[in-house]
Amino acid sequence: ISDSNPNNNQLYEYYIDPAPFLTRDDLAVGQSVYYSGQWRGQWEIPGGGYEAWTGNWDETITNMGTEAVTTPLGTFQAVKFRNITNDTKSPNSSHSAQSTQTSYFWMVDGIGIVKNTENGYSWSDFNGDNITDWWSNRDLVRELVPVPIPAAFWLFGSGLLGLIGVARRKAQHGA
């Protein structure tokens, strides 16, 4: 599984062992499942060009139990999952990059994910001197929001226009 074409000499990531999207395992509350694998890719070098890297990833998914969660679409009783992902990337023996991400997913049967939060920390040691040369930390929240269905909007709009037309006709004919 790749997020770009590995043959076009640009930025890409390729999972040799694909990471699952959540899990298909039926986890009891408090139970975890562990996955791991290898990946490779190519990142952009500051100043131009690209450099290939290889690495490993692992993730642990835990069923945290049922919890009430409120989104712009409403309040749901959702099953909450925690997903902790760690990965490494290294083009050679001296340079390394690592990241850790903790995500929470609230899932509702019949709807899917209604909320997702992520906190990730990444760092790199470009020259192998065991001093962090670059780091980033990010927080992200996604919530399910109501989205009008185009067909329903079209039907509502055309019905509204029809009612306006009927009202005008009645007004013109004094009915």
XYZ file of C-alpha atoms in Angstrom:
175
model
C 0.000 0.000 0.000
C 1.498 3.313 -1.070
C 0.427 6.941 -0.833
C 2.131 7.839 -4.127
C 3.894 6.195 -7.052
C 7.319 4.865 -5.929
C 8.512 5.026 -9.559
C 7.991 8.765 -10.148
C 11.043 9.945 -8.137
C 9.014 12.018 -5.684
C 7.905 11.869 -2.061
C 6.144 8.585 -1.127
C 5.582 6.041 1.642
C 5.109 2.337 0.911
C 3.878 -0.149 3.515
C 5.572 -3.517 2.945
C 3.368 -4.834 5.745
C 0.174 -2.731 5.578
C -1.080 -1.268 8.827
C -4.743 -2.000 9.525
C -7.344 0.753 9.679
C -8.385 0.164 13.266
C -8.940 -3.593 13.683
C -11.168 -6.440 12.619
C -10.597 -8.231 15.902
C -13.522 -8.313 18.329
C -11.873 -6.747 21.389
C -13.383 -6.891 24.864
C -13.211 -3.733 26.976
C -9.594 -3.216 28.057
C -8.263 -5.733 25.532
C -5.540 -4.725 23.026
C -4.236 -6.020 19.743
C -0.687 -5.373 18.442
C 0.460 -5.047 14.819
C 3.919 -4.344 13.394
C 5.709 -4.274 10.084
C 8.161 -2.655 7.736
C 7.802 0.264 5.392
C 9.977 2.258 3.034
C 9.757 5.505 1.199
C 11.466 8.590 -0.058
C 11.544 12.060 1.449
C 12.514 15.414 0.020
C 15.978 16.720 0.872
C 16.192 20.415 1.800
C 17.816 22.176 -1.144
C 16.491 19.696 -3.705
C 16.356 16.028 -4.535
C 15.021 12.967 -2.744
C 16.480 10.320 -0.455
C 15.196 6.774 0.086
C 14.624 5.444 3.607
C 13.529 2.211 5.295
C 11.906 1.712 8.665
C 9.564 -0.104 10.991
C 6.154 0.675 12.444
C 4.037 -0.779 15.216
C 0.613 0.009 16.594
C -1.432 -1.072 19.557
C -5.223 -0.720 19.460
C -7.173 -0.903 22.739
C -10.939 -1.012 23.328
C -11.507 1.663 25.990
C -15.220 0.870 26.451
C -18.431 2.761 25.784
C -18.523 6.505 26.315
C -20.940 9.341 25.556
C -19.460 11.705 22.963
C -20.984 14.952 21.721
C -20.352 16.200 18.178
C -22.040 18.889 16.067
C -24.338 16.108 14.817
C -25.492 15.106 18.305
C -24.604 13.012 21.350
C -23.818 9.328 20.851
C -23.027 6.313 23.012
C -19.868 5.264 21.214
C -17.178 2.622 21.619
C -13.870 4.406 22.235
C -10.622 2.969 20.850
C -7.078 4.127 21.618
C -4.473 3.639 18.889
C -0.777 4.164 19.703
C 1.505 4.149 16.660
C 5.311 4.296 16.632
C 7.456 4.435 13.527
C 11.064 4.867 12.488
C 12.651 5.974 9.222
C 16.339 5.815 8.383
C 18.117 6.299 5.042
C 21.459 5.140 6.492
C 22.990 4.131 9.794
C 23.551 7.704 11.040
C 20.291 9.532 10.271
C 17.065 8.560 11.955
C 13.565 9.929 12.323
C 10.977 8.673 14.797
C 7.400 9.511 15.613
C 4.795 8.493 18.151
C 1.110 9.196 17.709
C -1.753 8.572 20.120
C -5.210 8.612 18.540
C -8.675 8.068 19.950
C -11.625 6.986 17.805
C -15.276 7.040 18.909
C -17.303 4.609 16.792
C -21.076 4.163 16.569
C -22.605 1.027 15.082
C -24.288 1.827 11.769
C -22.560 5.234 11.453
C -18.827 4.646 11.846
C -16.318 7.065 13.364
C -18.080 10.108 14.851
C -14.997 11.678 16.467
C -11.224 11.273 16.206
C -8.424 12.993 18.146
C -4.701 12.710 17.484
C -1.577 13.832 19.303
C 1.702 13.181 17.554
C 5.341 13.883 18.297
C 8.096 13.490 15.683
C 11.828 14.096 15.852
C 14.929 13.626 13.698
C 18.680 13.343 14.243
C 20.149 14.300 10.857
C 23.843 13.676 11.562
C 23.813 10.817 14.084
C 25.196 12.810 17.032
C 22.246 11.790 19.281
C 21.042 15.409 19.397
C 17.550 16.182 18.073
C 17.927 18.405 15.007
C 14.214 18.758 14.243
C 10.958 18.033 16.087
C 7.245 18.708 15.809
C 4.196 18.174 17.963
C 0.634 18.282 16.664
C -2.875 17.986 18.046
C -5.897 17.329 15.863
C -9.648 16.859 16.473
C -12.139 15.657 13.827
C -15.883 15.440 14.489
C -18.807 14.203 12.441
C -20.785 17.179 11.160
C -24.096 17.291 9.303
C -23.613 17.447 5.545
C -26.615 18.089 3.290
C -27.195 15.388 0.718
C -27.259 17.076 -2.717
C -30.322 15.121 -3.882
C -32.257 16.005 -0.721
C -31.237 19.655 -1.084
C -32.373 19.635 -4.743
C -35.718 18.071 -3.851
C -36.231 20.524 -0.983
C -35.311 23.466 -3.213
C -37.520 22.376 -6.109
C -40.421 21.692 -3.693
C -39.961 25.131 -2.181
C -40.009 26.739 -5.652
C -43.193 24.799 -6.460
C -44.878 26.101 -3.283
C -43.848 29.662 -4.132
C -45.326 29.212 -7.637
C -48.624 27.887 -6.226
C -48.811 30.770 -3.721
C -48.201 33.355 -6.484
C -50.809 31.776 -8.755
C -53.382 31.857 -5.948
C -52.529 35.491 -5.231
C -52.916 36.453 -8.899
C -56.288 34.682 -9.340
C -57.693 35.766 -5.989
C -58.148 32.237 -4.745
